[in-house]
Coordinates of C-alpha atoms in Angstrom, one line a residue:
M370 CA -12.3 -89.6 136.3
R371 CA -13.6 -86.8 138.4
N372 CA -16.2 -86.4 135.7
S373 CA -16.8 -90.1 135.4
P374 CA -17.6 -91.6 138.8
S375 CA -18.9 -94.8 137.1
A376 CA -15.3 -95.4 135.9
A377 CA -13.7 -94.3 139.2
I378 CA -15.7 -96.7 141.3
L379 CA -14.5 -99.7 139.2
L380 CA -10.9 -98.6 138.9
C381 CA -10.6 -97.8 142.7
N382 CA -12.7 -100.6 144.2
P383 CA -10.9 -104.0 144.3
R384 CA -14.3 -105.8 144.1
G385 CA -14.8 -104.3 140.6
K386 CA -11.5 -105.1 139.1
E387 CA -12.3 -108.7 138.1
V388 CA -14.5 -107.6 135.3
L389 CA -12.5 -104.6 134.0
P390 CA -11.1 -106.3 130.9
I391 CA -13.7 -107.6 128.4
R392 CA -13.3 -109.6 125.2
I393 CA -16.3 -109.6 122.8
E394 CA -15.9 -112.3 120.2
I395 CA -17.9 -111.8 117.0
V396 CA -18.2 -114.8 114.7
L397 CA -18.8 -113.6 111.1
K398 CA -20.2 -115.8 108.3
D399 CA -17.2 -114.9 106.1
E400 CA -13.6 -114.3 106.8
V401 CA -12.7 -110.9 108.1
G402 CA -11.6 -108.4 105.5
P403 CA -8.7 -106.5 107.2
A404 CA -8.7 -103.5 104.8
A405 CA -12.5 -103.1 105.1
L406 CA -12.3 -103.4 108.9
R407 CA -9.6 -100.7 109.0
R408 CA -11.8 -98.3 107.0
A409 CA -14.9 -99.1 109.0
L410 CA -13.2 -98.6 112.3
D411 CA -11.6 -95.3 111.3
R412 CA -15.1 -94.1 110.3
A413 CA -17.0 -95.5 113.3
I414 CA -14.6 -94.2 116.0
V415 CA -15.2 -90.6 114.9
R416 CA -18.9 -91.0 116.0
Y417 CA -17.7 -92.2 119.5
P418 CA -15.1 -89.6 120.6
Y419 CA -15.5 -90.7 124.3
F420 CA -14.1 -94.1 123.3
A421 CA -11.0 -92.6 121.5
V422 CA -9.4 -91.8 124.8
R423 CA -6.5 -92.6 127.1
F424 CA -6.1 -92.3 130.9
D425 CA -3.5 -89.8 132.0
E426 CA -2.0 -88.9 135.4
V427 CA -2.2 -85.1 135.9
G428 CA -0.4 -83.2 138.6
G429 CA -0.2 -86.1 141.1
D430 CA -4.0 -86.5 141.2
P431 CA -4.7 -90.1 142.0
F432 CA -7.8 -89.9 139.8
L433 CA -6.6 -90.3 136.3
K434 CA -7.9 -87.9 133.7
I435 CA -9.7 -89.3 130.6
T436 CA -8.3 -87.4 127.6
H437 CA -8.7 -87.5 123.9
N438 CA -6.3 -90.0 122.2
P439 CA -5.5 -88.9 118.6
R440 CA -3.6 -92.1 117.8
Q441 CA -5.1 -94.8 115.6
V442 CA -7.0 -97.7 117.3
V443 CA -5.0 -100.8 116.8
I444 CA -6.1 -103.7 114.6
R445 CA -3.8 -106.8 114.4
E446 CA -4.1 -110.3 113.0
G447 CA -4.4 -113.1 115.6
S448 CA -6.3 -113.8 118.8
A449 CA -3.6 -112.8 121.3
P450 CA -5.1 -110.5 124.0
F451 CA -4.1 -106.9 124.3
V452 CA -2.7 -105.0 127.3
L453 CA -5.2 -102.2 127.2
G454 CA -3.9 -98.7 128.0
S455 CA -0.4 -99.6 127.0
E456 CA 1.8 -98.7 124.0
E457 CA 0.7 -102.1 122.6
S458 CA -2.8 -100.6 122.1
N459 CA -1.5 -97.0 121.3
R460 CA -2.6 -96.3 124.9
H461 CA -6.2 -96.8 123.8
V462 CA -8.4 -98.9 126.1
I463 CA -10.0 -100.6 123.1
A464 CA -8.3 -102.7 120.4
F465 CA -9.2 -105.3 117.7
G466 CA -7.8 -108.6 116.6
Y467 CA -9.0 -111.0 113.9
E468 CA -8.5 -114.6 112.9
K469 CA -10.2 -116.2 109.9
N470 CA -13.9 -115.3 110.5
R471 CA -13.6 -114.2 114.1
L472 CA -13.3 -110.6 115.3
F473 CA -12.0 -109.9 118.8
F474 CA -12.9 -106.7 120.5
D475 CA -10.9 -106.0 123.7
C476 CA -12.3 -103.3 125.8
F477 CA -12.4 -101.7 129.2
H478 CA -15.4 -102.2 131.5
A479 CA -14.6 -99.0 133.5
L480 CA -15.3 -96.9 130.4
A481 CA -18.6 -98.6 129.3
D482 CA -20.7 -101.6 129.9
G483 CA -22.1 -104.1 127.4
T484 CA -24.8 -101.7 126.3
G485 CA -22.3 -98.9 125.6
W486 CA -19.9 -101.2 123.8
M487 CA -22.6 -102.9 121.7
N488 CA -23.8 -99.5 120.4
F489 CA -20.3 -98.9 119.1
L490 CA -20.0 -102.4 117.6
K491 CA -23.4 -102.0 115.8
T492 CA -22.1 -98.8 114.1
L493 CA -18.7 -100.5 113.3
L494 CA -20.4 -103.5 111.7
Y495 CA -22.8 -101.3 109.8
C496 CA -19.7 -99.5 108.3
Y497 CA -17.9 -102.8 107.8
V498 CA -20.7 -104.4 105.8
F499 CA -20.7 -101.3 103.5
E500 CA -16.9 -101.4 103.1
E501 CA -16.6 -105.1 102.6
Y502 CA -19.7 -105.8 100.5
G503 CA -20.8 -102.4 99.3
E504 CA -24.2 -102.9 100.9
R505 CA -26.2 -100.5 103.1
I506 CA -28.2 -102.5 105.6
S507 CA -31.2 -101.2 107.4
P508 CA -30.2 -98.5 110.0
D509 CA -33.0 -99.6 112.4
G510 CA -31.4 -100.0 115.9
I511 CA -28.0 -98.7 114.7
I512 CA -26.5 -95.3 115.5
M513 CA -25.4 -93.9 112.2
P514 CA -21.7 -92.9 111.9
D515 CA -22.5 -89.4 110.8
S516 CA -25.2 -88.7 113.4
P517 CA -24.7 -86.2 116.2
L518 CA -24.3 -87.2 119.9
R519 CA -27.6 -87.8 121.5
D520 CA -28.8 -85.9 124.6
G521 CA -26.9 -87.2 127.7
E522 CA -24.7 -89.6 125.7
D523 CA -21.4 -88.4 127.0
V524 CA -22.5 -87.2 130.5
D525 CA -22.1 -89.7 133.4
P526 CA -25.5 -89.8 135.1
L527 CA -23.9 -90.8 138.4
L528 CA -22.7 -87.2 138.7
N529 CA -26.3 -86.3 139.6
I530 CA -28.2 -89.2 140.9
P531 CA -32.0 -88.5 141.0
M532 CA -34.0 -88.8 144.2
P533 CA -36.6 -91.6 144.2
T534 CA -40.3 -90.7 144.2
N535 CA -41.1 -93.3 146.9
P536 CA -38.8 -94.6 149.6
I537 CA -39.2 -98.2 148.5
T538 CA -36.4 -100.5 149.7
V539 CA -35.7 -104.2 149.2
T540 CA -33.7 -106.0 151.9
R541 CA -30.6 -107.6 150.5
P542 CA -30.9 -111.4 151.0
D543 CA -28.8 -113.2 153.6
T544 CA -26.2 -115.2 151.7
S545 CA -24.2 -116.4 154.7
R546 CA -25.2 -120.0 153.9
A547 CA -24.7 -119.8 150.2
F548 CA -22.8 -122.4 148.2
L549 CA -19.4 -121.3 147.0
M550 CA -17.8 -123.0 144.0
S551 CA -14.4 -122.0 145.3
E552 CA -15.0 -124.3 148.3
H553 CA -15.7 -127.1 145.8
G554 CA -12.7 -127.1 143.5
V555 CA -13.7 -124.3 141.1
S556 CA -11.0 -121.8 142.0
G557 CA -7.3 -121.3 141.6
G558 CA -6.9 -123.1 138.3
E559 CA -6.4 -121.8 134.8
P560 CA -9.4 -119.8 133.5
T561 CA -11.5 -121.8 131.1
L562 CA -14.3 -121.1 128.7
F563 CA -17.4 -123.1 127.8
K564 CA -19.7 -122.0 125.0
F565 CA -23.2 -123.2 124.6
R566 CA -26.0 -122.3 122.2
L567 CA -29.7 -122.8 122.3
P568 CA -32.7 -121.7 120.2
E569 CA -34.0 -118.3 121.3
E570 CA -37.7 -118.6 120.4
A571 CA -38.1 -122.0 122.1
F572 CA -36.3 -120.9 125.2
V573 CA -38.3 -117.6 125.5
R574 CA -41.5 -119.6 125.1
Y575 CA -40.4 -122.1 127.7
S576 CA -39.5 -119.3 130.1
K577 CA -42.9 -117.7 129.8
I578 CA -44.6 -121.0 130.4
S579 CA -42.4 -121.5 133.5
D580 CA -43.4 -118.0 134.9
A581 CA -39.9 -116.7 134.4
S582 CA -38.0 -114.4 132.0
P583 CA -35.2 -115.8 129.8
A584 CA -32.7 -114.0 132.1
T585 CA -33.9 -115.5 135.3
M586 CA -34.4 -118.9 133.7
F587 CA -30.6 -119.2 133.4
A588 CA -30.3 -118.6 137.1
V589 CA -33.0 -121.3 137.8
F590 CA -31.1 -123.9 135.8
L591 CA -27.8 -123.0 137.5
A592 CA -29.5 -123.4 140.9
K593 CA -31.0 -126.7 140.0
A594 CA -27.6 -127.9 138.7
I595 CA -25.8 -127.0 142.0
F596 CA -28.6 -128.6 144.0
S597 CA -28.5 -131.8 141.9
L598 CA -24.7 -132.2 142.2
H599 CA -24.8 -131.8 146.0
A600 CA -28.0 -133.6 146.9
D601 CA -26.9 -134.5 150.4
E602 CA -25.5 -131.1 151.4
D603 CA -27.4 -128.3 153.2
F604 CA -26.8 -124.9 151.7
D605 CA -28.6 -122.1 149.9
V606 CA -27.8 -121.1 146.3
A607 CA -27.2 -117.3 145.6
V608 CA -27.1 -116.3 142.0
S609 CA -26.0 -112.7 141.1
M610 CA -27.9 -111.1 138.3
A611 CA -26.7 -108.1 136.3
R612 CA -29.1 -105.2 135.8
N613 CA -29.0 -101.9 133.8
Y614 CA -29.5 -98.6 135.7
R615 CA -30.1 -96.4 132.6
G616 CA -33.9 -96.4 132.9
A617 CA -33.9 -95.6 136.6
L618 CA -31.4 -92.8 136.0
S619 CA -33.4 -91.4 133.0
A620 CA -30.2 -91.8 131.1
E621 CA -31.0 -94.2 128.3
N622 CA -28.4 -92.6 126.0
A623 CA -25.5 -92.7 128.4
H624 CA -22.5 -94.8 127.2
H625 CA -21.0 -95.4 130.7
S626 CA -20.6 -98.4 132.9
L627 CA -24.1 -98.5 134.4
A628 CA -24.7 -102.1 135.3
N629 CA -24.6 -103.6 138.8
E630 CA -26.1 -106.7 140.4
F631 CA -28.8 -108.0 142.6
T632 CA -29.0 -111.5 144.1
I633 CA -31.6 -114.2 143.8
R634 CA -31.4 -116.5 146.8
Y635 CA -32.7 -120.1 146.5
P636 CA -33.0 -121.5 150.1
S637 CA -32.0 -125.0 150.7
K638 CA -35.6 -126.0 151.3
S639 CA -36.4 -125.0 147.7
R640 CA -34.1 -127.6 146.2
N641 CA -37.0 -129.9 145.3
L642 CA -39.2 -127.3 143.8
S643 CA -40.2 -127.5 140.2
V644 CA -38.7 -125.3 137.5
E645 CA -42.0 -123.4 137.4
Q646 CA -41.9 -122.7 141.1
L647 CA -38.3 -121.6 141.0
G648 CA -39.2 -119.5 138.0
S649 CA -41.9 -117.7 140.0
I650 CA -39.5 -117.0 142.8
S651 CA -36.9 -115.6 140.4
R652 CA -39.3 -113.5 138.5
G653 CA -40.6 -111.9 141.6
V654 CA -37.2 -111.0 142.9
A655 CA -36.2 -109.6 139.5
F656 CA -39.4 -107.6 139.3
L657 CA -38.8 -106.0 142.7
N658 CA -35.2 -105.2 142.0
S659 CA -36.0 -103.7 138.7
D660 CA -38.3 -101.1 140.1
R661 CA -37.1 -97.6 139.5
D662 CA -37.5 -96.3 143.1
V663 CA -35.9 -99.5 144.5
M664 CA -32.9 -98.9 142.3
L665 CA -32.7 -95.2 143.0
N666 CA -32.9 -95.9 146.8
Q667 CA -30.0 -98.4 146.5
L668 CA -28.0 -95.7 144.6
Q669 CA -28.4 -93.0 147.2
P670 CA -25.4 -94.1 149.3
M671 CA -23.3 -93.5 146.2
R672 CA -23.7 -89.8 146.7
G673 CA -21.7 -89.9 150.0
L674 CA -19.3 -92.5 148.7
F675 CA -18.3 -90.4 145.7
S676 CA -18.0 -87.3 147.9
A677 CA -15.7 -89.1 150.3
L678 CA -13.7 -90.9 147.5
Y679 CA -13.0 -87.7 145.6
S680 CA -11.7 -86.0 148.7
L681 CA -8.8 -88.5 149.0
K682 CA -5.4 -87.2 148.0
T683 CA -3.3 -90.3 147.4
R684 CA -3.6 -93.8 146.1
E685 CA -2.7 -95.1 149.5
D686 CA -5.7 -93.2 151.0
I687 CA -7.9 -94.9 148.3
H688 CA -6.6 -98.3 149.2
R689 CA -7.3 -97.8 152.9
F690 CA -10.8 -96.4 152.0
F691 CA -11.7 -99.7 150.3
A692 CA -9.8 -102.0 152.7
R693 CA -12.9 -103.3 154.4
P694 CA -14.9 -106.5 154.0
G695 CA -17.9 -106.4 151.7
G696 CA -20.1 -108.4 149.5
G697 CA -21.8 -111.6 150.2
R698 CA -21.3 -115.2 149.2
I699 CA -22.3 -115.7 145.6
S700 CA -22.7 -119.2 144.0
G701 CA -22.6 -118.0 140.4
T702 CA -23.3 -114.9 138.2
V703 CA -25.6 -114.5 135.2
S704 CA -25.3 -111.4 132.9
Y705 CA -28.0 -111.3 130.4
V706 CA -27.5 -109.0 127.4
G707 CA -30.2 -110.6 125.3
K708 CA -30.6 -109.4 121.7
C709 CA -27.3 -107.7 121.1
L710 CA -27.4 -106.9 117.3
P711 CA -30.2 -105.9 115.0
E712 CA -31.7 -108.4 112.6
S713 CA -30.2 -106.6 109.6
L714 CA -26.8 -108.0 110.7
N715 CA -28.0 -111.6 110.8
P716 CA -26.7 -112.4 107.2
Y717 CA -23.2 -111.4 108.3
V718 CA -22.9 -112.4 112.0
S719 CA -23.6 -115.9 113.4
E720 CA -22.5 -115.7 117.0
V721 CA -21.5 -113.3 119.7
Y722 CA -19.7 -114.2 123.0
S723 CA -18.9 -111.8 125.8
C724 CA -15.9 -112.9 128.0
V725 CA -14.7 -111.4 131.2
R726 CA -11.8 -112.2 133.5
V727 CA -12.8 -114.5 136.4
S728 CA -11.0 -115.5 139.6
E729 CA -13.5 -117.8 141.2
G730 CA -17.0 -119.0 140.8
L731 CA -18.9 -119.3 137.5
I732 CA -19.9 -116.4 135.3
T733 CA -22.4 -116.9 132.5
E734 CA -22.8 -114.2 129.8
V735 CA -25.8 -114.5 127.6
N736 CA -26.2 -112.9 124.2
A737 CA -28.9 -113.4 121.5
I738 CA -28.2 -113.3 117.8
G739 CA -29.8 -114.8 114.7
G740 CA -32.5 -116.7 116.5
A741 CA -30.1 -118.3 119.1
F742 CA -28.8 -117.6 122.5
T743 CA -25.0 -117.8 122.4
C744 CA -23.6 -118.1 126.0
A745 CA -20.1 -118.0 127.5
A746 CA -19.6 -119.7 130.8
M747 CA -16.3 -118.9 132.5
Q748 CA -14.5 -120.3 135.6
C749 CA -11.1 -121.0 137.0
S750 CA -11.1 -124.8 136.5
P751 CA -11.1 -127.3 133.7
D752 CA -13.8 -129.3 135.5
G753 CA -17.0 -128.4 133.7
K754 CA -19.4 -130.4 135.9
Y755 CA -21.4 -127.3 136.9
V756 CA -21.7 -126.1 133.3
R757 CA -22.6 -129.6 132.1
A758 CA -25.1 -130.0 134.9
M759 CA -26.7 -126.7 134.0
V760 CA -26.9 -127.8 130.3
G761 CA -28.2 -131.2 131.5
E762 CA -31.1 -129.5 133.4
M763 CA -32.1 -127.7 130.3
K764 CA -32.0 -130.9 128.3
K765 CA -34.3 -132.6 130.8
E766 CA -36.8 -129.9 130.0
G767 CA -36.6 -130.6 126.3
I768 CA -34.4 -127.6 125.4
D769 CA -31.9 -128.4 122.6
V770 CA -28.5 -127.2 123.7
E771 CA -25.1 -127.5 122.0
L772 CA -22.1 -127.3 124.4
D773 CA -18.4 -126.8 123.4
G774 CA -15.4 -126.6 125.7
P775 CA -13.5 -126.3 127.8
V776 CA -10.9 -124.1 126.1
P777 CA -8.5 -121.6 127.7
L778 CA -10.3 -118.3 128.5
V779 CA -8.6 -115.5 126.7
T780 CA -9.3 -111.9 127.9
P781 CA -7.2 -108.8 127.7
S782 CA -5.3 -107.3 130.6
V783 CA -5.1 -103.6 131.7
D784 CA -1.9 -101.7 132.1
P785 CA -1.1 -101.6 135.8
S786 CA -0.7 -97.9 135.8
L787 CA -4.4 -97.5 135.1
I788 CA -5.5 -99.5 138.2
I789 CA -5.8 -97.4 141.3

């Protein structure tokens, strides 16, 4: 990991470990063909050598070394989650399961984020369609299995963080008064999953009319849901939004885990504002926090952090290094992937859901496929009042939403030896 600080920071930092294991569920329109899937995976993984790896301890160095893993990536029938990095997965940190028409991809957030994993899945599905149906779909938006690595694809851009052009900074919002779901019963229970779907074109159009983006619109509806359920309480709502650093780092081809978060704070006094007014607030905050110089300024402290981190000699030193309070109070999290697969795969794939482990609060992952947003809302409680309230706020605005759940949240785990 000395050549992959984006992985090190997640594996070493306790605040990053909640989202380390990911399960991406792909709902196909036909039942999975196991033999075709095996051939497709064996072909696709050759194009992504940086995903055919294992994490090894070398010479007592607390920072594990990412090395090539020649063993086959595991595919098995059923929806049971994998222990990534263990013998169960041939020590790979990726693995596949399948059940009827559902394909389950268990993967490791420290190695890549949604952007990196989706590139791999596009190539895999391209190969699968050929192996199962004998059809070659349009290659637009898909990395071909026989193509060479692109410039910078396998180099972690956090090894050399660029300097900003302008010293633009954005003050982090004060979240000391933010609503916490863990203080209102959404914590400590069994992790549960809700799925909801809504029409993409209508929601995008509504978001534009409301002076928001589709991503920030989900944050608006979550804030309105929380305010509506606690009309007599005085608190702010703080929604954490995921953002992609590739553009700021001039590293569009990098496969690594290059997403982090900014916060949209909705003050208590904004609880009675209209959707359009909240949309304007959200869009402005997102615009500022998406500025290249703002993001690069926020990344500059990572230079010193990595230097200090890599100087540590033992895992105990690393634990002490991170044994300090940090982070603010967050009411909920929205991670917006958007259009995750090209249109050429629409005849074969109907839904995509990204699921992460959650310990408290509410995490909503948003994908778009086949003209619909397919969303996974995860929490540690069977009580779905916040999810239902968020969907209810959408329905008040005339948005057609289908909601399913709760069902148990199934995500992989990670071999304990990998976690520093």
